[in-house]
Amino acid sequence: MTTVEQQIDGDKLMAFVFRAVDEVGATLNAGLVVMGDKLGYYRALAGAGPVSPAELAERTQTSEHYAREWLNAQAAGGFVEYEDGRYVLPAEHAIALADENSPAFLPGFFQIALGTVHNTTQTIEAARSGAGIGWHEQDSDVHDGCERFFRPGYNANLLAGWLPALEDVVGKLERGARVADIGCGHGASTILMAKAFPNSTFSGSDYHPGSIEIAKQRAAEAGVDISFEVAPATAYSGTGYDLVTTFDALHDMGDPVGAARRVRESLADDGTWMVVEPMACDRVEDNLNPVGRAYYGFSTLLCTPGSLSQDVGLALGTQAGPARIRDVTTAAGFTRFRTAAETPFNLVYEVRP
């Protein structure tokens, strides 16, 4: 036995092995949550009391064999409770897993994670070469899951907390303001604001054509008039905006400083840029927590490759933190920067000329 082997703490080794087993179960559970969401298992369990695999299969028109194994996996992971051959989805879990209108709704988070992991082989090759992977190259679960994860938070916080935290912005919106939503994706944030402030004029832009097509469809369904365009953040159209917004997108941009300069050019003299970014602290050690862990994972597999696929490729990373975001705005000519609001998942910055 070597000296190194003699120094190994066997209990510590096995504790790590069993932790790794738990990690494998958690990885598989991402697929199981997405499965349960798409097949309607959680919705069928919500408020139903104890349910057998046969009953769940019948209610969802699925195979009992799959329903039984899925339920057992969910019980082993603590997502459902097992009671003598029957399974219960606790009310608290139902809010997070079955109610898409809940601010705590989680399946979108699992969906974007699963879609991100699907592309790991390409990401490994990109890490070897230093290449990037564009948003348009990602799995559709990334696009759909991203909106479904962030939208409940926007619904809960944007109108009630974030916009009111900005100086003089709500009054302008109520009277009638010009607003540009940059990196708007499927338009969830743009549509939410447009419905709340009918006297204002809204536009949205994103470099991804597929997302803009969905945004146009969603706006039509919502009955709001929004001008959407396919354009990079450095070259969207219009000037004289009273409010420019960027939701969970600045760190993904290849040239965030160039985007910030375009925002500065397009803002009215008394305009405001609201930047919503993932929750992060400036020091790595302060981000070593469950939220930071998830965001560093997305940063490695999704956000950093996305930035590197674009011109400049600054690759701020999902956990950029307030200081780096401030540096971006200062380099672009902004003079005022403050944290206006925060949630467990987001920081909201108010940036002004």
mmCIF file of C-alpha atoms in Angstrom:
data_model
loop_
_atom_site.group_PDB
_atom_site.id
_atom_site.type_symbol
_atom_site.label_atom_id
_atom_site.label_comp_id
_atom_site.label_asym_id
_atom_site.label_seq_id
_atom_site.Cartn_x
_atom_site.Cartn_y
_atom_site.Cartn_z
ATOM 1 C CA MET A 1 0.000 0.000 0.000
ATOM 2 C CA THR A 2 1.410 3.389 -0.977
ATOM 3 C CA THR A 3 1.757 6.353 1.353
ATOM 4 C CA VAL A 4 -1.088 8.127 -0.466
ATOM 5 C CA GLU A 5 -3.388 5.123 -0.052
ATOM 6 C CA GLN A 6 -2.538 4.905 3.657
ATOM 7 C CA GLN A 7 -3.647 8.527 4.085
ATOM 8 C CA ILE A 8 -7.077 7.928 2.550
ATOM 9 C CA ASP A 9 -9.971 8.290 4.984
ATOM 10 C CA GLY A 10 -12.214 5.399 4.022
ATOM 11 C CA ASP A 11 -15.320 6.877 5.634
ATOM 12 C CA LYS A 12 -14.796 10.167 3.830
ATOM 13 C CA LEU A 13 -14.307 8.327 0.536
ATOM 14 C CA MET A 14 -17.528 6.329 0.906
ATOM 15 C CA ALA A 15 -19.445 9.407 2.001
ATOM 16 C CA PHE A 16 -18.376 11.049 -1.247
ATOM 17 C CA VAL A 17 -19.294 7.947 -3.277
ATOM 18 C CA PHE A 18 -22.806 7.938 -1.850
ATOM 19 C CA ARG A 19 -23.064 11.655 -2.449
ATOM 20 C CA ALA A 20 -22.100 10.963 -6.078
ATOM 21 C CA VAL A 21 -24.849 8.337 -6.278
ATOM 22 C CA ASP A 22 -27.285 11.001 -5.117
ATOM 23 C CA GLU A 23 -25.945 13.301 -7.834
ATOM 24 C CA VAL A 24 -26.644 10.673 -10.500
ATOM 25 C CA GLY A 25 -30.172 10.331 -9.158
ATOM 26 C CA ALA A 26 -30.576 14.101 -9.309
ATOM 27 C CA THR A 27 -29.324 14.153 -12.901
ATOM 28 C CA LEU A 28 -31.852 11.514 -13.911
ATOM 29 C CA ASN A 29 -34.560 13.326 -11.983
ATOM 30 C CA ALA A 30 -34.279 16.329 -14.306
ATOM 31 C CA GLY A 31 -35.571 14.086 -17.064
ATOM 32 C CA LEU A 32 -38.218 12.642 -14.761
ATOM 33 C CA VAL A 33 -39.540 16.079 -13.793
ATOM 34 C CA VAL A 34 -39.763 17.118 -17.442
ATOM 35 C CA MET A 35 -41.487 13.813 -18.169
ATOM 36 C CA GLY A 36 -43.977 14.359 -15.357
ATOM 37 C CA ASP A 37 -44.654 17.889 -16.539
ATOM 38 C CA LYS A 38 -45.168 16.995 -20.200
ATOM 39 C CA LEU A 39 -47.279 13.893 -19.481
ATOM 40 C CA GLY A 40 -49.458 15.730 -16.964
ATOM 41 C CA TYR A 41 -48.513 13.485 -14.035
ATOM 42 C CA TYR A 42 -48.079 16.345 -11.573
ATOM 43 C CA ARG A 43 -51.323 18.005 -12.595
ATOM 44 C CA ALA A 44 -53.165 14.698 -12.217
ATOM 45 C CA LEU A 45 -51.680 14.186 -8.746
ATOM 46 C CA ALA A 46 -52.312 17.722 -7.510
ATOM 47 C CA GLY A 47 -55.111 17.739 -4.948
ATOM 48 C CA ALA A 48 -56.023 14.125 -5.748
ATOM 49 C CA GLY A 49 -54.950 12.508 -2.480
ATOM 50 C CA PRO A 50 -53.432 8.991 -2.555
ATOM 51 C CA VAL A 51 -53.238 7.677 -6.142
ATOM 52 C CA SER A 52 -52.196 4.259 -7.461
ATOM 53 C CA PRO A 53 -50.025 3.811 -10.565
ATOM 54 C CA ALA A 54 -53.028 2.393 -12.424
ATOM 55 C CA GLU A 55 -55.137 5.444 -11.528
ATOM 56 C CA LEU A 56 -52.409 7.856 -12.588
ATOM 57 C CA ALA A 57 -51.975 6.033 -15.887
ATOM 58 C CA GLU A 58 -55.719 6.092 -16.531
ATOM 59 C CA ARG A 59 -56.043 9.793 -15.708
ATOM 60 C CA THR A 60 -53.152 10.726 -18.007
ATOM 61 C CA GLN A 61 -53.800 8.148 -20.750
ATOM 62 C CA THR A 62 -50.295 6.736 -20.342
ATOM 63 C CA SER A 63 -48.768 3.313 -19.687
ATOM 64 C CA GLU A 64 -49.104 1.956 -16.162
ATOM 65 C CA HIS A 65 -45.604 0.457 -16.399
ATOM 66 C CA TYR A 66 -44.061 3.899 -16.890
ATOM 67 C CA ALA A 67 -46.347 5.543 -14.321
ATOM 68 C CA ARG A 68 -45.335 3.009 -11.647
ATOM 69 C CA GLU A 69 -41.584 3.405 -12.153
ATOM 70 C CA TRP A 70 -41.890 7.184 -12.382
ATOM 71 C CA LEU A 71 -43.836 7.305 -9.119
ATOM 72 C CA ASN A 72 -41.284 5.117 -7.360
ATOM 73 C CA ALA A 73 -38.438 7.346 -8.537
ATOM 74 C CA GLN A 74 -40.333 10.422 -7.385
ATOM 75 C CA ALA A 75 -40.998 8.817 -4.000
ATOM 76 C CA ALA A 76 -37.340 7.870 -3.577
ATOM 77 C CA GLY A 77 -36.376 11.474 -4.293
ATOM 78 C CA GLY A 78 -38.948 12.948 -1.916
ATOM 79 C CA PHE A 79 -41.002 14.632 -4.630
ATOM 80 C CA VAL A 80 -44.059 12.530 -3.786
ATOM 81 C CA GLU A 81 -44.931 10.603 -0.615
ATOM 82 C CA TYR A 82 -45.466 6.842 -0.575
ATOM 83 C CA GLU A 83 -48.376 5.412 1.416
ATOM 84 C CA ASP A 84 -48.928 1.640 1.234
ATOM 85 C CA GLY A 85 -48.907 1.253 -2.531
ATOM 86 C CA ARG A 86 -50.329 4.687 -3.251
ATOM 87 C CA TYR A 87 -48.658 8.039 -3.836
ATOM 88 C CA VAL A 88 -49.435 11.570 -2.708
ATOM 89 C CA LEU A 89 -48.177 14.877 -4.089
ATOM 90 C CA PRO A 90 -47.997 17.244 -1.083
ATOM 91 C CA ALA A 91 -49.853 20.516 -1.555
ATOM 92 C CA GLU A 92 -46.652 22.516 -1.201
ATOM 93 C CA HIS A 93 -44.969 20.442 -3.906
ATOM 94 C CA ALA A 94 -48.019 20.792 -6.145
ATOM 95 C CA ILE A 95 -47.642 24.591 -6.084
ATOM 96 C CA ALA A 96 -44.082 24.230 -7.372
ATOM 97 C CA LEU A 97 -44.675 21.385 -9.813
ATOM 98 C CA ALA A 98 -48.237 21.648 -11.130
ATOM 99 C CA ASP A 99 -49.248 25.333 -11.039
ATOM 100 C CA GLU A 100 -47.659 27.183 -13.960
ATOM 101 C CA ASN A 101 -48.976 30.490 -12.620
ATOM 102 C CA SER A 102 -47.175 30.067 -9.305
ATOM 103 C CA PRO A 103 -44.054 32.213 -8.776
ATOM 104 C CA ALA A 104 -42.468 29.026 -7.371
ATOM 105 C CA PHE A 105 -43.149 26.953 -10.525
ATOM 106 C CA LEU A 106 -40.076 24.771 -11.186
ATOM 107 C CA PRO A 107 -40.499 22.447 -14.212
ATOM 108 C CA GLY A 108 -39.149 25.131 -16.545
ATOM 109 C CA PHE A 109 -35.954 25.182 -14.478
ATOM 110 C CA PHE A 110 -35.581 21.417 -14.958
ATOM 111 C CA GLN A 111 -36.476 21.735 -18.640
ATOM 112 C CA ILE A 112 -33.744 24.265 -19.398
ATOM 113 C CA ALA A 113 -31.280 22.169 -17.369
ATOM 114 C CA LEU A 114 -32.167 19.009 -19.282
ATOM 115 C CA GLY A 115 -31.908 20.795 -22.626
ATOM 116 C CA THR A 116 -28.544 22.232 -21.616
ATOM 117 C CA VAL A 117 -27.165 18.825 -20.634
ATOM 118 C CA HIS A 118 -28.309 17.354 -23.963
ATOM 119 C CA ASN A 119 -25.629 19.449 -25.684
ATOM 120 C CA THR A 120 -22.758 18.395 -23.416
ATOM 121 C CA THR A 121 -20.861 16.514 -26.145
ATOM 122 C CA GLN A 122 -20.681 19.639 -28.299
ATOM 123 C CA THR A 123 -19.705 21.727 -25.271
ATOM 124 C CA ILE A 124 -16.804 19.383 -24.472
ATOM 125 C CA GLU A 125 -15.426 19.863 -27.972
ATOM 126 C CA ALA A 126 -15.947 23.624 -27.717
ATOM 127 C CA ALA A 127 -13.988 23.675 -24.450
ATOM 128 C CA ARG A 128 -11.073 21.974 -26.203
ATOM 129 C CA SER A 129 -11.017 24.469 -29.065
ATOM 130 C CA GLY A 130 -12.270 27.607 -27.321
ATOM 131 C CA ALA A 131 -15.172 27.866 -29.772
ATOM 132 C CA GLY A 132 -18.653 29.006 -28.857
ATOM 133 C CA ILE A 133 -22.133 27.511 -29.238
ATOM 134 C CA GLY A 134 -24.905 29.893 -30.259
ATOM 135 C CA TRP A 135 -28.294 30.111 -28.586
ATOM 136 C CA HIS A 136 -29.819 29.060 -31.908
ATOM 137 C CA GLU A 137 -27.782 25.826 -31.755
ATOM 138 C CA GLN A 138 -29.221 24.747 -28.415
ATOM 139 C CA ASP A 139 -31.945 22.167 -27.801
ATOM 140 C CA SER A 140 -35.533 23.459 -27.980
ATOM 141 C CA ASP A 141 -35.952 22.576 -24.299
ATOM 142 C CA VAL A 142 -33.383 25.303 -23.587
ATOM 143 C CA HIS A 143 -35.489 27.929 -25.377
ATOM 144 C CA ASP A 144 -38.826 26.806 -23.930
ATOM 145 C CA GLY A 145 -37.451 26.033 -20.472
ATOM 146 C CA CYS A 146 -35.755 29.415 -20.210
ATOM 147 C CA GLU A 147 -39.035 31.246 -20.665
ATOM 148 C CA ARG A 148 -40.959 28.872 -18.411
ATOM 149 C CA PHE A 149 -38.365 29.252 -15.640
ATOM 150 C CA PHE A 150 -38.067 33.046 -15.686
ATOM 151 C CA ARG A 151 -41.667 33.979 -16.569
ATOM 152 C CA PRO A 152 -43.197 33.137 -13.133
ATOM 153 C CA GLY A 153 -40.599 35.370 -11.487
ATOM 154 C CA TYR A 154 -41.339 38.187 -13.909
ATOM 155 C CA ASN A 155 -45.081 37.767 -13.332
ATOM 156 C CA ALA A 156 -44.594 37.932 -9.565
ATOM 157 C CA ASN A 157 -42.045 40.737 -9.382
ATOM 158 C CA LEU A 158 -41.818 42.942 -12.467
ATOM 159 C CA LEU A 159 -44.975 45.001 -11.967
ATOM 160 C CA ALA A 160 -45.249 44.655 -8.197
ATOM 161 C CA GLY A 161 -41.650 45.300 -7.219
ATOM 162 C CA TRP A 162 -39.022 45.833 -9.869
ATOM 163 C CA LEU A 163 -40.500 48.682 -11.907
ATOM 164 C CA PRO A 164 -41.729 50.565 -8.799
ATOM 165 C CA ALA A 165 -38.181 50.339 -7.403
ATOM 166 C CA LEU A 166 -36.929 52.478 -10.296
ATOM 167 C CA GLU A 167 -36.947 56.266 -10.021
ATOM 168 C CA ASP A 168 -39.912 57.918 -11.827
ATOM 169 C CA VAL A 169 -40.396 55.016 -14.248
ATOM 170 C CA VAL A 170 -43.911 53.812 -13.393
ATOM 171 C CA GLY A 171 -45.354 57.307 -13.752
ATOM 172 C CA LYS A 172 -43.829 57.630 -17.209
ATOM 173 C CA LEU A 173 -45.215 54.248 -18.223
ATOM 174 C CA GLU A 174 -48.684 55.165 -17.010
ATOM 175 C CA ARG A 175 -48.634 58.463 -18.917
ATOM 176 C CA GLY A 176 -47.111 56.967 -22.031
ATOM 177 C CA ALA A 177 -43.459 56.034 -22.555
ATOM 178 C CA ARG A 178 -41.327 54.482 -25.257
ATOM 179 C CA VAL A 179 -39.863 51.139 -24.161
ATOM 180 C CA ALA A 180 -37.369 48.763 -25.782
ATOM 181 C CA ASP A 181 -36.895 45.229 -24.422
ATOM 182 C CA ILE A 182 -33.488 43.960 -25.571
ATOM 183 C CA GLY A 183 -32.829 40.221 -25.802
ATOM 184 C CA CYS A 184 -36.549 39.661 -25.343
ATOM 185 C CA GLY A 185 -36.622 35.964 -26.247
ATOM 186 C CA HIS A 186 -40.215 34.751 -26.474
ATOM 187 C CA GLY A 187 -41.464 38.157 -25.335
ATOM 188 C CA ALA A 188 -42.783 37.201 -21.884
ATOM 189 C CA SER A 189 -41.411 40.345 -20.228
ATOM 190 C CA THR A 190 -42.385 42.631 -23.113
ATOM 191 C CA ILE A 191 -45.957 41.349 -23.218
ATOM 192 C CA LEU A 192 -46.348 41.621 -19.451
ATOM 193 C CA MET A 193 -45.349 45.301 -19.521
ATOM 194 C CA ALA A 194 -47.423 46.076 -22.613
ATOM 195 C CA LYS A 195 -50.573 44.655 -21.016
ATOM 196 C CA ALA A 196 -49.998 46.652 -17.829
ATOM 197 C CA PHE A 197 -49.244 49.989 -19.499
ATOM 198 C CA PRO A 198 -51.492 50.445 -22.561
ATOM 199 C CA ASN A 199 -50.544 54.124 -22.965
ATOM 200 C CA SER A 200 -46.913 53.200 -23.629
ATOM 201 C CA THR A 201 -45.287 51.954 -26.825
ATOM 202 C CA PHE A 202 -43.232 48.766 -26.708
ATOM 203 C CA SER A 203 -40.684 47.130 -28.965
ATOM 204 C CA GLY A 204 -38.661 43.961 -28.491
ATOM 205 C CA SER A 205 -35.566 42.604 -30.176
ATOM 206 C CA ASP A 206 -33.529 39.415 -30.156
ATOM 207 C CA TYR A 207 -30.878 38.004 -32.459
ATOM 208 C CA HIS A 208 -32.680 34.613 -32.570
ATOM 209 C CA PRO A 209 -35.330 34.537 -35.358
ATOM 210 C CA GLY A 210 -37.168 31.563 -33.870
ATOM 211 C CA SER A 211 -37.700 33.375 -30.584
ATOM 212 C CA ILE A 212 -38.991 36.487 -32.335
ATOM 213 C CA GLU A 213 -41.518 34.444 -34.293
ATOM 214 C CA ILE A 214 -42.862 32.982 -31.039
ATOM 215 C CA ALA A 215 -42.884 36.450 -29.436
ATOM 216 C CA LYS A 216 -45.031 37.794 -32.293
ATOM 217 C CA GLN A 217 -47.481 34.906 -31.895
ATOM 218 C CA ARG A 218 -47.676 35.369 -28.121
ATOM 219 C CA ALA A 219 -48.282 39.112 -28.462
ATOM 220 C CA ALA A 220 -51.095 38.512 -30.947
ATOM 221 C CA GLU A 221 -52.675 35.976 -28.610
ATOM 222 C CA ALA A 222 -52.407 38.464 -25.727
ATOM 223 C CA GLY A 223 -54.004 41.229 -27.803
ATOM 224 C CA VAL A 224 -51.124 43.699 -27.425
ATOM 225 C CA ASP A 225 -49.426 45.712 -30.150
ATOM 226 C CA ILE A 226 -45.655 45.259 -29.894
ATOM 227 C CA SER A 227 -43.057 45.830 -32.589
ATOM 228 C CA PHE A 228 -40.661 42.887 -32.591
ATOM 229 C CA GLU A 229 -37.490 42.702 -34.688
ATOM 230 C CA VAL A 230 -34.605 40.302 -35.259
ATOM 231 C CA ALA A 231 -31.539 42.315 -34.277
ATOM 232 C CA PRO A 232 -28.426 41.955 -32.111
ATOM 233 C CA ALA A 233 -28.277 43.980 -28.917
ATOM 234 C CA THR A 234 -25.661 46.244 -30.480
ATOM 235 C CA ALA A 235 -27.885 47.237 -33.399
ATOM 236 C CA TYR A 236 -31.563 47.315 -32.443
ATOM 237 C CA SER A 237 -33.569 50.153 -33.951
ATOM 238 C CA GLY A 238 -35.003 53.328 -32.440
ATOM 239 C CA THR A 239 -33.936 56.223 -30.242
ATOM 240 C CA GLY A 240 -35.441 58.404 -27.553
ATOM 241 C CA TYR A 241 -36.518 55.526 -25.346
ATOM 242 C CA ASP A 242 -37.713 56.361 -21.849
ATOM 243 C CA LEU A 243 -36.978 52.827 -20.660
ATOM 244 C CA VAL A 244 -34.763 50.062 -22.008
ATOM 245 C CA THR A 245 -34.928 46.650 -20.350
ATOM 246 C CA THR A 246 -32.647 43.624 -20.514
ATOM 247 C CA PHE A 247 -33.855 40.504 -18.718
ATOM 248 C CA ASP A 248 -31.333 37.766 -17.877
ATOM 249 C CA ALA A 249 -29.501 38.373 -21.145
ATOM 250 C CA LEU A 250 -26.633 40.869 -20.742
ATOM 251 C CA HIS A 251 -24.161 38.248 -19.492
ATOM 252 C CA ASP A 252 -25.005 36.054 -22.526
ATOM 253 C CA MET A 253 -23.983 38.715 -25.026
ATOM 254 C CA GLY A 254 -20.698 38.520 -26.861
ATOM 255 C CA ASP A 255 -20.234 42.283 -26.676
ATOM 256 C CA PRO A 256 -22.085 43.537 -23.582
ATOM 257 C CA VAL A 257 -20.127 46.807 -23.632
ATOM 258 C CA GLY A 258 -21.157 47.389 -27.243
ATOM 259 C CA ALA A 259 -24.748 46.583 -26.287
ATOM 260 C CA ALA A 260 -24.529 49.026 -23.382
ATOM 261 C CA ARG A 261 -23.219 51.732 -25.719
ATOM 262 C CA ARG A 262 -26.192 51.144 -28.019
ATOM 263 C CA VAL A 263 -28.518 51.447 -25.027
ATOM 264 C CA ARG A 264 -26.841 54.733 -24.058
ATOM 265 C CA GLU A 265 -27.311 56.045 -27.615
ATOM 266 C CA SER A 266 -30.940 54.981 -27.762
ATOM 267 C CA LEU A 267 -32.033 56.359 -24.366
ATOM 268 C CA ALA A 268 -33.638 59.737 -23.824
ATOM 269 C CA ASP A 269 -31.547 62.082 -21.664
ATOM 270 C CA ASP A 270 -33.662 61.246 -18.610
ATOM 271 C CA GLY A 271 -34.172 57.606 -19.588
ATOM 272 C CA THR A 272 -33.519 54.470 -17.527
ATOM 273 C CA TRP A 273 -31.959 51.132 -18.368
ATOM 274 C CA MET A 274 -33.260 48.300 -16.181
ATOM 275 C CA VAL A 275 -30.861 45.344 -16.206
ATOM 276 C CA VAL A 276 -32.133 42.117 -14.650
ATOM 277 C CA GLU A 277 -29.380 39.573 -14.072
ATOM 278 C CA PRO A 278 -29.053 36.250 -12.227
ATOM 279 C CA MET A 279 -28.430 36.533 -8.492
ATOM 280 C CA ALA A 280 -24.675 36.696 -7.931
ATOM 281 C CA CYS A 281 -22.090 38.171 -5.597
ATOM 282 C CA ASP A 282 -18.766 39.600 -6.698
ATOM 283 C CA ARG A 283 -16.621 37.030 -4.851
ATOM 284 C CA VAL A 284 -16.596 33.394 -5.936
ATOM 285 C CA GLU A 285 -16.732 32.171 -2.331
ATOM 286 C CA ASP A 286 -19.993 34.059 -1.796
ATOM 287 C CA ASN A 287 -21.566 32.230 -4.748
ATOM 288 C CA LEU A 288 -20.771 28.744 -3.470
ATOM 289 C CA ASN A 289 -24.372 27.912 -2.559
ATOM 290 C CA PRO A 290 -27.236 26.004 -4.243
ATOM 291 C CA VAL A 291 -28.317 28.905 -6.485
ATOM 292 C CA GLY A 292 -24.726 29.708 -7.395
ATOM 293 C CA ARG A 293 -24.054 26.068 -8.148
ATOM 294 C CA ALA A 294 -26.933 25.904 -10.607
ATOM 295 C CA TYR A 295 -25.947 29.179 -12.236
ATOM 296 C CA TYR A 296 -22.258 28.208 -12.540
ATOM 297 C CA GLY A 297 -23.466 25.030 -14.244
ATOM 298 C CA PHE A 298 -25.534 27.026 -16.723
ATOM 299 C CA SER A 299 -22.613 29.390 -17.165
ATOM 300 C CA THR A 300 -20.270 26.557 -18.154
ATOM 301 C CA LEU A 301 -22.646 24.676 -20.445
ATOM 302 C CA LEU A 302 -24.862 27.419 -21.866
ATOM 303 C CA CYS A 303 -24.095 31.081 -21.223
ATOM 304 C CA THR A 304 -20.327 31.160 -21.697
ATOM 305 C CA PRO A 305 -20.513 29.125 -24.939
ATOM 306 C CA GLY A 306 -23.269 31.479 -26.122
ATOM 307 C CA SER A 307 -21.148 34.573 -25.534
ATOM 308 C CA LEU A 308 -18.072 32.993 -27.140
ATOM 309 C CA SER A 309 -20.088 32.269 -30.292
ATOM 310 C CA GLN A 310 -20.581 36.008 -30.881
ATOM 311 C CA ASP A 311 -18.327 38.889 -31.854
ATOM 312 C CA VAL A 312 -15.937 39.970 -29.064
ATOM 313 C CA GLY A 313 -16.907 36.984 -26.873
ATOM 314 C CA LEU A 314 -16.363 38.707 -23.535
ATOM 315 C CA ALA A 315 -17.950 35.764 -21.672
ATOM 316 C CA LEU A 316 -18.975 37.557 -18.495
ATOM 317 C CA GLY A 317 -20.537 34.364 -17.166
ATOM 318 C CA THR A 318 -23.859 33.837 -15.430
ATOM 319 C CA GLN A 319 -22.304 34.787 -12.072
ATOM 320 C CA ALA A 320 -20.798 38.055 -13.305
ATOM 321 C CA GLY A 321 -21.837 39.950 -10.163
ATOM 322 C CA PRO A 322 -22.640 43.631 -9.604
ATOM 323 C CA ALA A 323 -19.080 44.950 -9.980
ATOM 324 C CA ARG A 324 -18.565 43.479 -13.448
ATOM 325 C CA ILE A 325 -21.990 44.637 -14.616
ATOM 326 C CA ARG A 326 -21.215 48.114 -13.283
ATOM 327 C CA ASP A 327 -17.906 48.072 -15.206
ATOM 328 C CA VAL A 328 -19.811 47.290 -18.410
ATOM 329 C CA THR A 329 -22.169 50.222 -17.919
ATOM 330 C CA THR A 330 -19.380 52.621 -16.938
ATOM 331 C CA ALA A 331 -17.351 51.675 -20.032
ATOM 332 C CA ALA A 332 -20.394 52.536 -22.117
ATOM 333 C CA GLY A 333 -20.693 56.044 -20.647
ATOM 334 C CA PHE A 334 -23.305 55.595 -17.942
ATOM 335 C CA THR A 335 -22.649 57.467 -14.703
ATOM 336 C CA ARG A 336 -25.312 56.098 -12.339
ATOM 337 C CA PHE A 337 -25.667 52.478 -11.266
ATOM 338 C CA ARG A 338 -27.433 50.933 -8.300
ATOM 339 C CA THR A 339 -29.057 47.685 -7.222
ATOM 340 C CA ALA A 340 -32.757 48.507 -7.107
ATOM 341 C CA ALA A 341 -34.273 45.149 -6.133
ATOM 342 C CA GLU A 342 -33.474 41.476 -5.706
ATOM 343 C CA THR A 343 -35.038 38.029 -5.363
ATOM 344 C CA PRO A 344 -33.413 34.664 -4.570
ATOM 345 C CA PHE A 345 -32.826 34.237 -8.316
ATOM 346 C CA ASN A 346 -32.328 37.757 -9.675
ATOM 347 C CA LEU A 347 -30.673 41.129 -9.134
ATOM 348 C CA VAL A 348 -32.239 44.249 -10.655
ATOM 349 C CA TYR A 349 -29.974 47.147 -11.564
ATOM 350 C CA GLU A 350 -31.038 50.712 -12.331
ATOM 351 C CA VAL A 351 -28.642 52.304 -14.833
ATOM 352 C CA ARG A 352 -28.930 55.936 -15.901
ATOM 353 C CA PRO A 353 -26.891 58.388 -18.011
#
